[in-house]
Short mmCIF file of C-alpha atoms in Angstrom, two decimals:
data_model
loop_
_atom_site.label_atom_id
_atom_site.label_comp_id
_atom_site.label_asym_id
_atom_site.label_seq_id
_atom_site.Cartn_x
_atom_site.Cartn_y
_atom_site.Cartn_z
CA UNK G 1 0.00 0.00 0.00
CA UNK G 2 0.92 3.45 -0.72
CA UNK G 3 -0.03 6.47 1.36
CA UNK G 4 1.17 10.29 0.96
CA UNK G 5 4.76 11.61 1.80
CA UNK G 6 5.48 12.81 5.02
CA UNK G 7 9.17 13.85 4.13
CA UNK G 8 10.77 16.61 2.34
CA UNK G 9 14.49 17.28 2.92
CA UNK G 10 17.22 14.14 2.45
CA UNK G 11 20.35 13.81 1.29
CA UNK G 12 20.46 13.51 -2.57
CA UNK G 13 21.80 10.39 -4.40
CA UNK G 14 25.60 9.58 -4.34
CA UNK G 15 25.77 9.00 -8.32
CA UNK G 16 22.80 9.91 -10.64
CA UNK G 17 20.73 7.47 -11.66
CA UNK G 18 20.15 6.64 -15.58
CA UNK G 19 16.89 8.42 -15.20
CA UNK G 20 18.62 11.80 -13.47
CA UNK G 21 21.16 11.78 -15.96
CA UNK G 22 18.32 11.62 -18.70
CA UNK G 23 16.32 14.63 -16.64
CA UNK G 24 19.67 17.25 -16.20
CA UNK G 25 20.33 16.67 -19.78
CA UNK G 26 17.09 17.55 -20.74
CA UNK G 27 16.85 20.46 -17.93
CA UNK G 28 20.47 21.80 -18.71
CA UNK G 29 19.24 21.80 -22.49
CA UNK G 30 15.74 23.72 -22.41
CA UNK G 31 15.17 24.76 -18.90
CA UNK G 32 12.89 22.94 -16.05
CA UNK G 33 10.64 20.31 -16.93
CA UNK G 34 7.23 19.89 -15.81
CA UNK G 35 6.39 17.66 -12.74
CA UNK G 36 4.16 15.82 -15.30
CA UNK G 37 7.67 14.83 -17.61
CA UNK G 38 9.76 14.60 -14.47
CA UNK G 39 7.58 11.34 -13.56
CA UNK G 40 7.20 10.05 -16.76
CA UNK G 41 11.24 10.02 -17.44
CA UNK G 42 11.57 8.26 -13.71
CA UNK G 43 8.89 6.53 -13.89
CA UNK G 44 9.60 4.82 -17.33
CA UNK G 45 13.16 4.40 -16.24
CA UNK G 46 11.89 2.68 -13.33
CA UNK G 47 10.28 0.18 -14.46
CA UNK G 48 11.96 -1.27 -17.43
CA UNK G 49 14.79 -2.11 -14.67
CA UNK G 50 13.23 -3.81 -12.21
CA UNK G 51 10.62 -5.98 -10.74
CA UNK G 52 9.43 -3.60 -7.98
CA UNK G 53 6.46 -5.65 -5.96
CA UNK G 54 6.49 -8.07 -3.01
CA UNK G 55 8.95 -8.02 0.05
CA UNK G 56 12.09 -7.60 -1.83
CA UNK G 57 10.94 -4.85 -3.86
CA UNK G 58 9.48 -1.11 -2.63
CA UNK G 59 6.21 -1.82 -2.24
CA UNK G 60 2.93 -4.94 -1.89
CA UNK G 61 0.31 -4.33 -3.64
CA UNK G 62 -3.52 -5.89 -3.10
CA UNK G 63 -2.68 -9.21 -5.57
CA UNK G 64 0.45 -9.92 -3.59
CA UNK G 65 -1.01 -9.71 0.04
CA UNK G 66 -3.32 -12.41 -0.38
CA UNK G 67 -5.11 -14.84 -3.36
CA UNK G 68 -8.70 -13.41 -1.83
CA UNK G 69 -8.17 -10.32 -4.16
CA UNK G 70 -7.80 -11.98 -7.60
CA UNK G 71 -10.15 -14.67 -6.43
CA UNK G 72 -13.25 -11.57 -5.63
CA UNK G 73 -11.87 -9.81 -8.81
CA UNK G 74 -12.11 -13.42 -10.71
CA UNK G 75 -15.72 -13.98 -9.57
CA UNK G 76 -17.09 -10.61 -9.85
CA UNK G 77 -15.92 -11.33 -14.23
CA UNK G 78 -17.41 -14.49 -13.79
CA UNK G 79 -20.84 -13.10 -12.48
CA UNK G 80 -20.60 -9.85 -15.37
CA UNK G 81 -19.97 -12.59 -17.93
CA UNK G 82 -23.21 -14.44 -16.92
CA UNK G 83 -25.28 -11.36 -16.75
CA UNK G 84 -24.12 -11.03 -20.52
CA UNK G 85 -25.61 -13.88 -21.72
CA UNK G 86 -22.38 -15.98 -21.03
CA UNK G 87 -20.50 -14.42 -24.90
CA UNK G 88 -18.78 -16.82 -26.67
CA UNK G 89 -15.82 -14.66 -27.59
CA UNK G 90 -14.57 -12.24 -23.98
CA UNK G 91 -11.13 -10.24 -24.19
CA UNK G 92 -9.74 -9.69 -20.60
CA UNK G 93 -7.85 -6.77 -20.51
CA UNK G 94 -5.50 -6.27 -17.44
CA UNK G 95 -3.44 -2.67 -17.89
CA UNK G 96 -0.48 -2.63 -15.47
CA UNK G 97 0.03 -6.27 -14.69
CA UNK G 98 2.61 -6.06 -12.35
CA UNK G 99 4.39 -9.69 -11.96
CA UNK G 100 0.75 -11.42 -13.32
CA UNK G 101 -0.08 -12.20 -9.69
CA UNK G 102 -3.74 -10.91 -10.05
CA UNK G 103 -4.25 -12.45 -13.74
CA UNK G 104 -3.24 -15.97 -12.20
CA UNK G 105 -5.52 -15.77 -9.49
CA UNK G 106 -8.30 -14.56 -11.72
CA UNK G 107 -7.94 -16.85 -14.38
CA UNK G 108 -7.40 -19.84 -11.47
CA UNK G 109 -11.19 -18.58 -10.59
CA UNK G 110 -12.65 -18.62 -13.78
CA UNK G 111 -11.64 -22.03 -14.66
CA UNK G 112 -13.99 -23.35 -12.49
CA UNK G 113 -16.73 -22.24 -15.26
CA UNK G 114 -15.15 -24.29 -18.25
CA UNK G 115 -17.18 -22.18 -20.31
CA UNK G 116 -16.22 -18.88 -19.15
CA UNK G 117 -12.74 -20.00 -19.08
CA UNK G 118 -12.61 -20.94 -23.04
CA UNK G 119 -14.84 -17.79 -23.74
CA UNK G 120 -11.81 -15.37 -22.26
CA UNK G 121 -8.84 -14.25 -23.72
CA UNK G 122 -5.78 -12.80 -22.15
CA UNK G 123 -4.29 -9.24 -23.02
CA UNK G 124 -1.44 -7.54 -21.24
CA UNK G 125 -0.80 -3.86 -21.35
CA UNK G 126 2.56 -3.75 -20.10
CA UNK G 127 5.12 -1.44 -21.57
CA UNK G 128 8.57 -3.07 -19.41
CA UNK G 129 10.29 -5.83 -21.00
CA UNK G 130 11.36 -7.45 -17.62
CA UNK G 131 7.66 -7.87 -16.25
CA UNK G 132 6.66 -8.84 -19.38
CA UNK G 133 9.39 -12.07 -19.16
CA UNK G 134 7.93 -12.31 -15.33
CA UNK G 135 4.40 -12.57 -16.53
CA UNK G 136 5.06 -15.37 -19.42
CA UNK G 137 6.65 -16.89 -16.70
CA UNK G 138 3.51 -17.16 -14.60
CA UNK G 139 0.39 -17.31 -17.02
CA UNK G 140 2.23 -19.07 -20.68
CA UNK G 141 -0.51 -21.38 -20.18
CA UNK G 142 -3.25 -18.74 -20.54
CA UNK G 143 -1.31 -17.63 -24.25
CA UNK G 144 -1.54 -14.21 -23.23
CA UNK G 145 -1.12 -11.53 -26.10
CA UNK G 146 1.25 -8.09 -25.02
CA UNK G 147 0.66 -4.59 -26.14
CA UNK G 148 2.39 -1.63 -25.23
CA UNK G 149 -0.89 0.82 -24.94
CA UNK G 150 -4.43 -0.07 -24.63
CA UNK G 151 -4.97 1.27 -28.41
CA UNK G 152 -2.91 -1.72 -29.68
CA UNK G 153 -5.58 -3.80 -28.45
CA UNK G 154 -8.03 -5.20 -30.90
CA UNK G 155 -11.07 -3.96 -30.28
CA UNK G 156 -14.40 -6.03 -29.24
CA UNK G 157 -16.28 -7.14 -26.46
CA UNK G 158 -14.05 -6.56 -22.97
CA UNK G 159 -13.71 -6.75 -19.40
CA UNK G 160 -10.84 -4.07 -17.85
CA UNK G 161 -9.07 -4.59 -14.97
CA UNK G 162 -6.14 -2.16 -13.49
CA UNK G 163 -5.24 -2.36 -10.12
CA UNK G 164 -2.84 0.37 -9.24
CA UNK G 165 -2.07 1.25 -12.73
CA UNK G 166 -3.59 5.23 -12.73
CA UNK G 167 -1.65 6.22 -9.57
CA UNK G 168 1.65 5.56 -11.63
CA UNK G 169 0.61 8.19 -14.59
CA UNK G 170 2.08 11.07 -14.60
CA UNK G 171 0.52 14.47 -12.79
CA UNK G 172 0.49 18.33 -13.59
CA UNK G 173 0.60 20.17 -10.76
CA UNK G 174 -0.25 24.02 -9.81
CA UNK G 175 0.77 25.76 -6.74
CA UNK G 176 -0.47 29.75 -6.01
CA UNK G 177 1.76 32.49 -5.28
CA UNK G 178 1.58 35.74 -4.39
CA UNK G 179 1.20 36.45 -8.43
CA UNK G 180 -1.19 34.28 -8.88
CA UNK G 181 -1.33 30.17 -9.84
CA UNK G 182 1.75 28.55 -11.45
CA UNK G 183 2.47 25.36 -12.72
CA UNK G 184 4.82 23.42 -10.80
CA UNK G 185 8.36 22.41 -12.58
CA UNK G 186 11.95 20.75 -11.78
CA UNK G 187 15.45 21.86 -12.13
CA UNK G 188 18.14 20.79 -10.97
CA UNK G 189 20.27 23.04 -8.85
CA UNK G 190 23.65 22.52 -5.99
CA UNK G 191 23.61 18.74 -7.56
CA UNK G 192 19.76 18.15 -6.45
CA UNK G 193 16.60 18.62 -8.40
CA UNK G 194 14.39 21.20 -6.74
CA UNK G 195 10.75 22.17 -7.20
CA UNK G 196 10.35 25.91 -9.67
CA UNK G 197 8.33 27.74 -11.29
CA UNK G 198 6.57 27.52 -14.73
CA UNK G 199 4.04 29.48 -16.14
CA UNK G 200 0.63 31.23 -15.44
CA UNK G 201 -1.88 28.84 -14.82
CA UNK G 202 -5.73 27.93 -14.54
CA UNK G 203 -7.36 25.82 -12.33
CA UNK G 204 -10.85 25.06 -11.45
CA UNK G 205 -12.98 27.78 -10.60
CA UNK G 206 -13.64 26.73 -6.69
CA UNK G 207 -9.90 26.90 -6.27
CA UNK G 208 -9.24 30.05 -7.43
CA UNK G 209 -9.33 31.75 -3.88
CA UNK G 210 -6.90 29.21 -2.27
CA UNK G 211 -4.56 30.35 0.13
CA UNK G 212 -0.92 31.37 -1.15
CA UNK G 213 1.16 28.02 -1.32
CA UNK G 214 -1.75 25.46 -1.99
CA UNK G 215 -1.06 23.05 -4.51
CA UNK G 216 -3.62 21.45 -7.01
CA UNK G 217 -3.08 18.51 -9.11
CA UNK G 218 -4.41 17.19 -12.24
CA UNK G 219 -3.56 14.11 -14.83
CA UNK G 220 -4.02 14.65 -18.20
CA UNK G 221 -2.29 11.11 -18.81
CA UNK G 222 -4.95 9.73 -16.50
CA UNK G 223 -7.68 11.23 -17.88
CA UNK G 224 -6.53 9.99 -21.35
CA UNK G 225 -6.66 6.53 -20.69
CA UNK G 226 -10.37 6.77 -18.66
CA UNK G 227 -11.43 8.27 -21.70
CA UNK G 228 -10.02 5.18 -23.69
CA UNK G 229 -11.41 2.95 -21.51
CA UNK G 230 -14.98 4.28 -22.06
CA UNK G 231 -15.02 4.74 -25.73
CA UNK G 232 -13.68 1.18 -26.00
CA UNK G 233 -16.59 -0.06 -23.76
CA UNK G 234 -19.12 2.37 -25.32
CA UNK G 235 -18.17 0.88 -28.81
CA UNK G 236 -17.38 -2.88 -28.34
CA UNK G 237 -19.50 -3.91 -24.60
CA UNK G 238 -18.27 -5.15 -21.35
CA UNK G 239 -17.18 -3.59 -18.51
CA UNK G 240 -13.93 -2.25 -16.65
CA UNK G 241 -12.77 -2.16 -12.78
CA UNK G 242 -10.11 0.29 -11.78
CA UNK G 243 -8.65 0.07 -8.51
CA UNK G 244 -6.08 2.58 -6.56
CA UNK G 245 -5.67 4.65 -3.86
CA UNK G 246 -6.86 8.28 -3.94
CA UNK G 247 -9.93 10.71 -3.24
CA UNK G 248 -13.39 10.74 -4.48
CA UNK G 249 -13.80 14.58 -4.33
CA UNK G 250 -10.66 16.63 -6.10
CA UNK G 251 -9.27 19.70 -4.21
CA UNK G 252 -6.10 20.59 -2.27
CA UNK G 253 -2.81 18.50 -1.72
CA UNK G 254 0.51 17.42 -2.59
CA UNK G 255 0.12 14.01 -3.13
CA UNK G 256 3.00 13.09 -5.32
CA UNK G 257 5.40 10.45 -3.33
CA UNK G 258 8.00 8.08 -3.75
CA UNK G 259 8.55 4.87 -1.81
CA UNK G 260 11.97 2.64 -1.69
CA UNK G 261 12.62 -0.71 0.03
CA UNK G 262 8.59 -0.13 1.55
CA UNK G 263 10.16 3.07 2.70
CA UNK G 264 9.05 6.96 2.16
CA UNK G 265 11.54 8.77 0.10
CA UNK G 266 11.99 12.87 -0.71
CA UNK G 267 9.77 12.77 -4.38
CA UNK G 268 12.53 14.38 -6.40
CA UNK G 269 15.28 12.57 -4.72
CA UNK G 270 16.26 9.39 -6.52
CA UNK G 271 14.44 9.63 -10.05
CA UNK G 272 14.41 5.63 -11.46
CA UNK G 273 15.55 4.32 -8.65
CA UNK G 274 12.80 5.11 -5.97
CA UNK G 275 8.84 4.01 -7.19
CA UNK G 276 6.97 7.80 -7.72
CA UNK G 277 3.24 8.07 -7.57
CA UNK G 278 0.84 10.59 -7.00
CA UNK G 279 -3.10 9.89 -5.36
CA UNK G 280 -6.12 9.45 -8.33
CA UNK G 281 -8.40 12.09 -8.98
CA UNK G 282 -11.60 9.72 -9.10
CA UNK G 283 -13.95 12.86 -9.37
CA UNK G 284 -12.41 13.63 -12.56
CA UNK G 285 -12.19 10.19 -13.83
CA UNK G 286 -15.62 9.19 -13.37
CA UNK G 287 -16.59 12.90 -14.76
CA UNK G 288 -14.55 11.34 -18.05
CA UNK G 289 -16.29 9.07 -18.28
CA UNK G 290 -19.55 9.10 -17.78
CA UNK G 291 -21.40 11.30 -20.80
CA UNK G 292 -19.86 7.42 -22.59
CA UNK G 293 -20.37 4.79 -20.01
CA UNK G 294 -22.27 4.04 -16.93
CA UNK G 295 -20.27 5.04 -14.12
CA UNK G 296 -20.75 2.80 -10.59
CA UNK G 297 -18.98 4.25 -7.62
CA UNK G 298 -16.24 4.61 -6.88
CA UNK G 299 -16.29 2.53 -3.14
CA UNK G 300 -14.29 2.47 -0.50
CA UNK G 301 -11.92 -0.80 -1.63
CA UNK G 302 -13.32 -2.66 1.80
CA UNK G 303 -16.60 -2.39 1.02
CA UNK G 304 -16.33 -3.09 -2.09
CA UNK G 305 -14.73 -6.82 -1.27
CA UNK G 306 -16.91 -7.40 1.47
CA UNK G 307 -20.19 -7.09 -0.21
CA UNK G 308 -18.33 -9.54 -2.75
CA UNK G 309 -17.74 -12.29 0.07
CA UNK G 310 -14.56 -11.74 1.18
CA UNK G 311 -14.96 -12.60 4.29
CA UNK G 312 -16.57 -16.19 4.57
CA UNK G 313 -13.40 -16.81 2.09
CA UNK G 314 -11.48 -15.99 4.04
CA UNK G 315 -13.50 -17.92 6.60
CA UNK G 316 -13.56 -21.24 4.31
CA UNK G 317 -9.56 -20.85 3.47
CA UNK G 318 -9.24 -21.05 7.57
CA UNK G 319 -11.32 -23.65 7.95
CA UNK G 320 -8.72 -25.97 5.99
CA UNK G 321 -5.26 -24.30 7.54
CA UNK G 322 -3.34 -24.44 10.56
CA UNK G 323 -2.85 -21.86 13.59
CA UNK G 324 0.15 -20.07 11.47
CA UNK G 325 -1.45 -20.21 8.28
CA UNK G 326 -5.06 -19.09 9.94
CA UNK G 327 -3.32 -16.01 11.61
CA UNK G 328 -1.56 -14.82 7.92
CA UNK G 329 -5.28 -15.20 6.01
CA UNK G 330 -6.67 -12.96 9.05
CA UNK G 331 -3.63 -10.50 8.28
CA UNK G 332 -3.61 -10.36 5.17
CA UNK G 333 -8.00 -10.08 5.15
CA UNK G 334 -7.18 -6.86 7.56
CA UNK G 335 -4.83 -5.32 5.37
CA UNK G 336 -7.19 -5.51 2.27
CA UNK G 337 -10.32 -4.31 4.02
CA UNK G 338 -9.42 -2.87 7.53
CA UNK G 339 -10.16 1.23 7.14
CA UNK G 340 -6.83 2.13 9.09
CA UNK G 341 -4.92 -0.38 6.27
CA UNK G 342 -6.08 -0.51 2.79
CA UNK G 343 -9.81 -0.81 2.84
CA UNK G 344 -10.56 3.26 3.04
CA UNK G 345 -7.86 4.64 0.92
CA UNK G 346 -8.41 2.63 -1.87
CA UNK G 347 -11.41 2.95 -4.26
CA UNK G 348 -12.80 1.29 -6.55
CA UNK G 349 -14.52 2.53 -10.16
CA UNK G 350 -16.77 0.28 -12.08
CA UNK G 351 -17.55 1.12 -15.67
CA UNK G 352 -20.41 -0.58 -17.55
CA UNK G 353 -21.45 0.07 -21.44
CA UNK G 354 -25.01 2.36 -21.78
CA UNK G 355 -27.48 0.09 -22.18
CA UNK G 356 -25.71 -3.25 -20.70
CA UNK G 357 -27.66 -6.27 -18.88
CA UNK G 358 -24.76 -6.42 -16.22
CA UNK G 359 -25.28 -5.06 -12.42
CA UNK G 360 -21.87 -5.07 -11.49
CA UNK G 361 -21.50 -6.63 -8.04
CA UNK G 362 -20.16 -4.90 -5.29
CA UNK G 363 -21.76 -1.58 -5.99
CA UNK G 364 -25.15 -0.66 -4.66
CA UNK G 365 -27.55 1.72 -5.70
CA UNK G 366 -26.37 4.43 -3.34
CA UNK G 367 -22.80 4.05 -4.68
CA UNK G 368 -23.08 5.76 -8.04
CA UNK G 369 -21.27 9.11 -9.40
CA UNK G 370 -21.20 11.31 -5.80
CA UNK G 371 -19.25 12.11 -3.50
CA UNK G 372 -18.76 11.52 0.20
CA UNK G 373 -18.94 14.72 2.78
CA UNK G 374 -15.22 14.44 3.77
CA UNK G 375 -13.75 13.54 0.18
CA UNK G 376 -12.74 10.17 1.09
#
């Protein structure tokens, strides 16, 4: 799980990374970059080099705590598929797949419906040649088909998944000074890069008033790919989950971070070698996407897997282990769904097609495009 930064001032790096090499060529060249490029160029950087999840890496994420999360996420594409009239012919789409931890466990779930099973095909969005070899690695026996970019993917009737992909996108962000709202840039000065200036800015109307120093954040990048998603599902059918950690209601914060060895780092610090993220904007998703899609949510990620049965799994997984075993599914069912741990923080979006047969579980009626008093 990954939560704000609390930490601003640390030593910089002893040698630049390939990443901060790339950035203070480009800086010393044409002047400071936006935050938005600044991520991209780590971010890229980052992951081409290394496999990043689990213990040994910087940071868990839901698929590696425990099998209950691909197993809910596996039966809530089993239950969409039925509502559909059980289609001969389903692409599953996962963007982001990480080391294929949450496409095993879903796929292990739908092959106990043969026919769902032989209906669905597997495509990866994954851009980094090492996680692509990790993936092959675990699901060769599902023939999965890689893309670099959703748009690769042929189109027709889908189902979405992408669990902690958005936060990873790159961000704008604004901050207001005494002349007014700037965008927020990098440059790299004293052997460090350090936040600057840009240009004038605009930001939303109910922001213009904000006290000197507040920062607002936006994600085109983000924004780009919800607006894929939708005309994909408005076009071809299915549906789409999209799960990460962020707000429902946009407004004021510095939420961009960076996290090495499960560790907080300074954002700007260690470019490539530290993981840098920044909290979704699910207001301005779902607003995306909803004059094309049916928009469901977004929930509070506890919720969410409780109303999908979580917790007698987690029950009937018990029932069959020992006292050590017992106490790590209780853990790990905690972490996922526990409001001080992941189950507040993280939200989840459903997206249906206009017009589609499918409910999507986990959702009620209540859920839909709105927003909670407090934001969360």
């Amino acid at each position: 799980m990954r939560e704000a930064n609390p930490l601003s001032n640390l030593p910089p790096p002893e040698a630049l990374t390939p990443a901060a090499e790339k950035l203070v060529a480009r800086i010393k060249e044409a002047g400071p970059v936006s935050v938005a490029e600044f991520m991209q160029i780590a971010a890229s950087h980052y992951y081409a080099a290394r496999d990043a999840f689990g213990v040994e890496g910087d940071f868990i994420t839901a698929p590696e705590i425990s099998q209950m999360f691909g197993e809910m996420i596996g039966a809530w594409l089993v239950d969409s598929w039925m509502q559909l009239g059980k289609p001969a012919a389903v692409k599953l789409i996962e963007l982001g797949p990480g080391r294929g931890t949450l496409a095993a466990d879903v796929m292990r779930t739908i092959s106990a419906w043969p026919d769902c099973k032989a209906a669905f095909s597997l495509h990866l969005v994954e851009a980094s040649p090492l996680l692509r070899q990790k993936q092959a690695e675990l699901l060769i026996r599902h023939a999965p088909t890689w893309y670099e970019t959703l748009v690769e993917v042929p189109e027709g009737l889908c189902f979405i998944i992408a669990n902690e992909f958005l936060d990873a996108l790159p961000i704008e962000q604004f901050i207001k000074t005494s002349q007014g709202w700037r965008e927020r840039g990098v440059g790299f000065e004293d052997g460090k890069f350090v936040f600057t200036l840009l240009g004038s800015a605009n930001v939303p109307a109910e922001f213009l008033d904000a006290p000197e120093s507040s920062i607002f954040e936006t994600s085109t990048a983000s924004l780009a790919v919800m607006a894929e998603i939708s005309n994909r599902l408005a076009q071809n059918g299915g549906a789409a989950l999209l799960i990460d950690y962020g707000h429902k209601k946009r407004g004021i914060g510095d939420t961009l971070q960076s996290l090495h060895k499960h560790q907080f780092s300074p954002a700007l610090a260690h470019p490539g070698r530290d993981d840098i993220t920044a909290h979704v904007d699910f207001a301005a998703c779902a607003d995306v996407a909803a004059p094309l899609v049916n928009v469901h949510g977004p929930v509070k990620q506890g919720e969410f897997l409780s109303r999908l049965g979580i917790v007698p799994r987690a029950e009937a997984l018990g029932e069959k282990a020992d006292d050590d075993q017992r106490r790590l599914i209780e853990a790990a069912l905690r972490r996922l769904v526990s409001p001080s741990a992941m189950g507040r923080l993280f939200k989840v979006l459903g997206l249906t097609a206009k017009g589609s047969s499918i409910k999507p579980a986990g959702f009620s009626k209540g859920d839909g495009h709105e927003v909670s008093d407090d934001g969360s």
